XYZ file of C-alpha atoms in Angstrom:
387
model
C -69.843 -107.924 -44.369
C -69.724 -106.088 -41.044
C -72.166 -108.073 -38.908
C -73.093 -107.284 -35.308
C -75.169 -109.285 -32.835
C -76.648 -107.188 -30.011
C -78.096 -109.023 -26.994
C -78.187 -108.864 -23.212
C -75.174 -111.162 -22.779
C -73.482 -114.057 -24.479
C -73.993 -117.526 -22.991
C -73.637 -121.182 -23.897
C -76.852 -121.001 -25.945
C -75.573 -118.080 -28.068
C -71.853 -118.773 -28.228
C -71.880 -121.637 -30.794
C -73.786 -119.614 -33.420
C -71.603 -116.578 -32.733
C -68.465 -118.610 -33.303
C -69.889 -119.857 -36.601
C -70.921 -116.357 -37.703
C -67.471 -115.034 -36.816
C -65.942 -117.842 -38.888
C -68.150 -117.056 -41.886
C -67.454 -113.330 -41.697
C -63.729 -114.056 -41.521
C -63.853 -116.394 -44.525
C -65.461 -113.663 -46.611
C -63.198 -110.845 -45.467
C -65.722 -109.326 -43.079
C -65.973 -108.543 -39.383
C -68.173 -109.862 -36.603
C -68.936 -108.444 -33.156
C -71.220 -109.487 -30.318
C -72.268 -106.522 -28.164
C -73.408 -107.374 -24.635
C -75.731 -104.776 -23.158
C -75.539 -105.944 -19.533
C -73.645 -108.346 -17.249
C -75.089 -111.814 -16.672
C -77.545 -112.059 -13.756
C -76.219 -113.620 -10.571
C -78.907 -116.317 -10.692
C -77.573 -117.509 -14.052
C -74.005 -117.326 -12.778
C -75.013 -119.483 -9.788
C -76.481 -122.027 -12.220
C -73.069 -122.369 -13.859
C -73.879 -120.451 -17.051
C -70.530 -118.673 -16.909
C -68.453 -121.773 -16.151
C -65.745 -122.436 -18.749
C -67.221 -119.739 -21.033
C -64.212 -117.968 -22.477
C -64.839 -114.485 -23.822
C -63.753 -114.305 -27.487
C -62.154 -111.188 -28.928
C -65.313 -110.345 -30.864
C -67.334 -109.748 -27.652
C -67.820 -106.089 -26.662
C -69.320 -104.755 -23.407
C -71.636 -101.807 -23.983
C -71.418 -100.637 -20.384
C -67.625 -100.416 -20.680
C -67.524 -98.464 -23.961
C -70.931 -97.038 -24.805
C -69.743 -94.692 -27.552
C -67.526 -97.281 -29.259
C -70.158 -100.015 -29.134
C -72.876 -97.717 -30.474
C -70.629 -96.779 -33.396
C -70.073 -100.481 -34.153
C -73.854 -100.995 -34.167
C -74.672 -97.934 -36.269
C -71.974 -98.591 -38.900
C -72.626 -102.317 -39.347
C -73.954 -103.611 -42.650
C -76.507 -105.684 -40.725
C -77.440 -106.156 -37.064
C -79.090 -109.067 -35.283
C -80.926 -107.673 -32.266
C -82.742 -109.420 -29.431
C -82.683 -110.492 -25.823
C -83.002 -106.998 -24.355
C -85.964 -104.663 -23.968
C -84.182 -101.355 -24.551
C -84.787 -100.115 -28.089
C -82.313 -97.225 -28.034
C -79.491 -99.381 -29.396
C -81.380 -99.665 -32.706
C -82.807 -96.142 -32.894
C -80.391 -94.796 -35.515
C -80.594 -97.894 -37.696
C -84.381 -97.953 -37.664
C -84.636 -94.232 -38.409
C -82.241 -94.510 -41.375
C -83.703 -97.752 -42.764
C -80.581 -99.848 -42.175
C -81.116 -103.638 -42.018
C -82.123 -105.135 -38.680
C -82.841 -108.804 -38.002
C -84.874 -108.913 -34.806
C -84.484 -111.979 -32.632
C -87.500 -112.473 -30.381
C -89.233 -114.871 -28.035
C -93.058 -114.645 -27.781
C -94.618 -111.303 -26.941
C -97.441 -112.827 -24.870
C -95.998 -115.696 -22.870
C -98.719 -115.558 -20.222
C -101.658 -115.198 -22.618
C -102.560 -113.527 -25.905
C -105.499 -111.755 -24.299
C -102.976 -109.062 -23.391
C -102.613 -107.945 -26.992
C -105.805 -105.884 -26.740
C -104.236 -103.537 -24.189
C -104.242 -100.030 -25.764
C -100.968 -99.092 -24.089
C -99.383 -102.346 -25.223
C -100.585 -101.903 -28.808
C -99.134 -98.389 -28.942
C -95.743 -99.709 -27.846
C -95.899 -102.634 -30.266
C -96.739 -100.221 -33.088
C -93.833 -97.977 -32.126
C -91.333 -100.858 -31.792
C -92.529 -103.175 -34.535
C -95.625 -102.559 -36.652
C -94.517 -99.263 -38.171
C -91.482 -101.026 -39.640
C -93.499 -103.690 -41.456
C -92.380 -102.308 -44.844
C -88.818 -101.513 -43.763
C -85.695 -103.663 -43.943
C -86.571 -105.284 -40.630
C -86.937 -109.068 -40.352
C -88.005 -111.370 -37.553
C -86.104 -114.413 -36.284
C -88.668 -116.387 -34.282
C -87.136 -117.935 -31.166
C -90.070 -120.250 -30.626
C -93.092 -121.668 -32.418
C -95.515 -119.107 -30.946
C -93.577 -115.983 -31.890
C -94.942 -115.582 -35.420
C -98.529 -115.799 -34.169
C -97.933 -113.114 -31.555
C -96.466 -110.721 -34.114
C -99.262 -111.462 -36.557
C -101.686 -110.142 -33.928
C -99.945 -106.761 -33.965
C -99.584 -106.744 -37.764
C -95.787 -106.928 -37.816
C -93.306 -108.586 -40.191
C -95.810 -110.327 -42.439
C -93.877 -112.527 -44.891
C -90.632 -111.752 -43.051
C -90.959 -114.147 -40.105
C -88.350 -116.915 -40.012
C -87.993 -119.975 -37.781
C -84.959 -119.707 -35.573
C -84.213 -120.370 -31.897
C -81.267 -121.076 -29.643
C -78.513 -123.451 -30.643
C -76.364 -125.033 -27.920
C -73.127 -126.664 -29.018
C -73.687 -129.773 -31.131
C -71.858 -132.912 -30.029
C -70.976 -135.340 -32.789
C -71.429 -138.875 -31.504
C -71.772 -142.417 -32.765
C -75.419 -143.223 -32.078
C -74.812 -146.925 -31.489
C -72.226 -146.103 -28.833
C -74.427 -143.380 -27.355
C -77.399 -145.709 -27.011
C -75.273 -148.539 -25.617
C -73.815 -146.207 -22.984
C -77.318 -145.394 -21.763
C -77.835 -149.041 -20.874
C -74.373 -149.545 -19.404
C -74.310 -149.336 -15.631
C -78.017 -148.631 -15.213
C -78.694 -152.037 -13.594
C -81.650 -152.568 -15.889
C -83.420 -149.443 -14.631
C -85.166 -147.007 -16.944
C -83.380 -143.691 -16.474
C -85.416 -140.491 -16.643
C -84.119 -136.945 -16.346
C -85.643 -133.553 -15.637
C -83.472 -130.404 -15.623
C -84.614 -126.823 -15.030
C -85.204 -124.227 -12.357
C -87.851 -125.398 -9.926
C -90.405 -122.651 -10.503
C -94.108 -122.794 -11.217
C -94.195 -122.466 -15.010
C -91.543 -125.157 -15.488
C -93.850 -127.608 -13.678
C -91.422 -129.893 -11.835
C -94.454 -131.510 -10.229
C -95.321 -133.096 -13.579
C -92.089 -135.103 -13.494
C -92.980 -136.406 -10.039
C -96.472 -137.398 -11.156
C -94.877 -139.288 -14.058
C -92.657 -141.052 -11.517
C -95.667 -141.963 -9.389
C -97.488 -143.386 -12.409
C -94.473 -145.504 -13.393
C -94.105 -146.795 -9.826
C -97.782 -147.750 -9.781
C -97.252 -149.732 -12.996
C -94.298 -151.585 -11.470
C -91.637 -150.024 -13.702
C -88.085 -150.237 -12.363
C -86.764 -146.714 -12.894
C -84.767 -143.807 -11.540
C -85.631 -140.131 -12.023
C -82.870 -137.546 -11.608
C -84.053 -133.983 -11.108
C -81.431 -131.319 -11.736
C -82.055 -127.791 -10.534
C -83.107 -125.701 -7.600
C -85.382 -122.788 -6.944
C -88.430 -121.615 -5.048
C -90.243 -124.944 -5.366
C -87.343 -127.228 -4.405
C -88.559 -127.897 -0.852
C -92.112 -128.340 -2.026
C -90.986 -130.910 -4.599
C -89.180 -132.976 -1.969
C -92.361 -133.002 0.096
C -94.427 -133.983 -2.942
C -92.046 -136.854 -3.725
C -92.649 -138.176 -0.233
C -96.404 -137.757 -0.514
C -96.426 -139.630 -3.829
C -94.260 -142.419 -2.442
C -91.404 -142.007 -4.917
C -88.624 -140.811 -2.612
C -86.547 -143.917 -3.293
C -86.869 -143.573 -7.066
C -86.187 -139.827 -7.320
C -82.824 -138.139 -6.794
C -82.731 -134.352 -6.305
C -79.373 -133.311 -7.721
C -79.427 -129.554 -7.151
C -77.890 -127.223 -9.703
C -75.387 -128.618 -12.179
C -73.479 -126.585 -14.723
C -74.299 -127.044 -18.442
C -71.479 -129.523 -19.020
C -72.539 -131.755 -16.115
C -76.157 -131.585 -17.220
C -75.228 -132.756 -20.710
C -73.459 -135.773 -19.216
C -76.626 -136.685 -17.324
C -78.597 -136.363 -20.569
C -76.240 -138.741 -22.325
C -76.984 -141.367 -19.667
C -80.750 -140.854 -19.641
C -83.210 -142.899 -21.711
C -86.068 -140.395 -21.371
C -85.965 -136.635 -20.876
C -88.996 -134.849 -19.429
C -89.397 -131.220 -20.573
C -92.482 -130.015 -18.739
C -92.632 -126.215 -19.093
C -95.677 -124.323 -20.326
C -95.983 -121.393 -22.784
C -93.874 -119.147 -20.563
C -90.855 -121.133 -21.770
C -90.178 -119.052 -24.871
C -87.711 -121.595 -26.258
C -86.236 -124.226 -23.915
C -82.701 -125.159 -24.976
C -82.936 -128.408 -22.999
C -84.987 -129.676 -25.947
C -82.014 -129.244 -28.323
C -79.577 -130.649 -25.775
C -81.647 -133.701 -24.849
C -82.242 -134.539 -28.517
C -78.527 -134.169 -29.257
C -77.971 -136.570 -26.344
C -80.176 -139.236 -27.900
C -82.959 -139.016 -25.312
C -86.514 -140.031 -26.080
C -88.087 -136.665 -25.361
C -91.486 -136.056 -23.775
C -92.042 -132.307 -24.076
C -94.816 -129.890 -23.259
C -96.162 -128.531 -26.532
C -96.218 -125.019 -25.084
C -92.420 -124.833 -25.052
C -91.293 -122.751 -28.010
C -88.681 -125.245 -29.193
C -90.947 -128.289 -29.040
C -93.231 -127.790 -32.100
C -90.243 -126.665 -34.170
C -87.983 -129.621 -33.388
C -90.311 -132.486 -32.477
C -92.431 -134.487 -34.894
C -94.807 -136.300 -32.589
C -94.205 -140.038 -32.621
C -91.272 -139.728 -35.047
C -88.452 -138.187 -33.005
C -90.159 -137.532 -29.675
C -93.512 -136.889 -28.055
C -95.538 -133.755 -27.339
C -98.103 -133.448 -24.549
C -100.460 -130.819 -23.195
C -98.875 -129.389 -20.036
C -102.357 -128.933 -18.563
C -102.792 -132.713 -18.724
C -99.773 -134.263 -16.970
C -101.456 -137.630 -17.295
C -100.546 -137.518 -20.990
C -96.858 -137.328 -20.087
C -97.284 -140.289 -17.733
C -98.968 -142.385 -20.435
C -96.211 -141.579 -22.920
C -93.524 -142.466 -20.392
C -95.284 -145.769 -19.686
C -95.426 -146.488 -23.424
C -91.668 -145.959 -23.708
C -91.016 -147.994 -20.574
C -92.814 -150.928 -22.173
C -91.008 -150.692 -25.511
C -87.255 -150.224 -25.276
C -86.948 -150.470 -29.053
C -89.303 -147.517 -29.497
C -87.391 -145.546 -26.890
C -84.166 -146.172 -28.773
C -85.665 -145.311 -32.170
C -87.042 -141.992 -30.944
C -83.732 -141.126 -29.307
C -81.798 -141.942 -32.474
C -84.193 -139.915 -34.637
C -83.935 -137.016 -32.188
C -80.157 -137.050 -32.491
C -80.400 -137.057 -36.294
C -82.753 -134.063 -36.240
C -80.120 -132.007 -34.461
C -77.223 -133.414 -36.465
C -78.741 -132.628 -39.850
C -80.818 -129.517 -39.225
C -81.157 -127.832 -35.846
C -77.527 -127.151 -35.027
C -75.324 -124.027 -34.793
C -73.548 -124.514 -38.121
C -76.723 -124.901 -40.186
C -78.366 -121.999 -38.343
C -75.393 -119.675 -38.859
C -74.806 -120.606 -42.498
C -78.452 -120.076 -43.401
C -78.658 -116.812 -41.485
C -75.492 -115.521 -43.120
C -76.809 -116.480 -46.560
C -80.118 -114.701 -45.933
C -78.460 -111.534 -44.646
C -75.995 -111.504 -47.551
C -78.774 -111.919 -50.118
C -80.778 -109.091 -48.551
C -77.778 -106.761 -48.591
C -77.208 -107.507 -52.289
C -80.855 -106.875 -53.107
C -81.340 -110.499 -54.090
C -84.200 -112.814 -53.183
C -83.765 -114.278 -49.714
C -83.253 -118.087 -49.906
C -86.285 -120.281 -49.309
C -85.766 -123.250 -46.953
C -88.442 -125.908 -46.619
C -87.808 -126.730 -42.963
C -85.545 -125.927 -40.048
C -83.745 -122.665 -39.267
C -84.614 -119.727 -41.568
C -87.600 -121.467 -43.122
C -90.586 -119.113 -43.286
C -92.941 -119.400 -40.326
C -96.329 -119.066 -41.973
C -98.239 -121.430 -39.679
C -98.516 -118.920 -36.804
C -99.484 -121.236 -33.922
């Protein structure tokens, strides 16, 4: 199989699956390429997204060799396409009916009321709906993707759960949980990590801290990240009286952030629906954290079973997050059980190897004209719920 992944750029959320797909193609005598359509933004570079990210031989830069990259795309047996707005890369494939597996976050992150826009519907018809009977399939990078595409009548019966898959770290859970308690001086350790911008709601983490302080909980909250709201958050911490309990860490690269996760008991993921996926959910679960996540984050309803391997809350009601944090603070056994179950969810299901193997199997079956495998849960299971 000649398989090509076309996206804006490769990063630490895409690399693990790409390495697995390259391995699978190699095992079966095929070829794999990842075509980047643009350089990484400077903001992402400043956040450390490019740190220690070696460029494998299978990565191609479209802006360096437009003709060669377009030939790779057009001649591939199958193409995975997503992460960029420009449709021209797929024009030939779509016109000739060649297989395309679209990879998409939600269409309407700021509200589904926008779907009624006549101009928007025309574009959605041109890009998506008219291919509903073609060999075009949808990989849903988030729990709200299928519902958005249902509104525009696209990919019915061909919508699959997918997402982003940071590198999985195999760990002994007993050791992982013991390390969280080691050196914490009996304090409950909470972590928040994201850009400090409005729709990621860093203020929710501070309100959780204030609620825990009011209840007399001995804790520390580390907040990793910077951004437009960083100064405002420092002021809010002072106003809420939690300056001594909260540490503003600034930006940390992905590797450093994972180390903080492995030390944290609770991870707060507070974004709203504008967070199409939220790879911190995968990473925190892999790190054995008891996760309290906003249900609007695309990854959260896919990965979290409320009360079993984490908690979901309504981002419009930050008091819910505070109550859940207080519940965990009062029951260390529960905190540990949720963290262990979260780790197992990633180990057994939501990891790069499972995602790549299932995707490869589905693409291979489609190319052979066979029935696409049916998975009951996890990556490549059919998304028929349409939240």
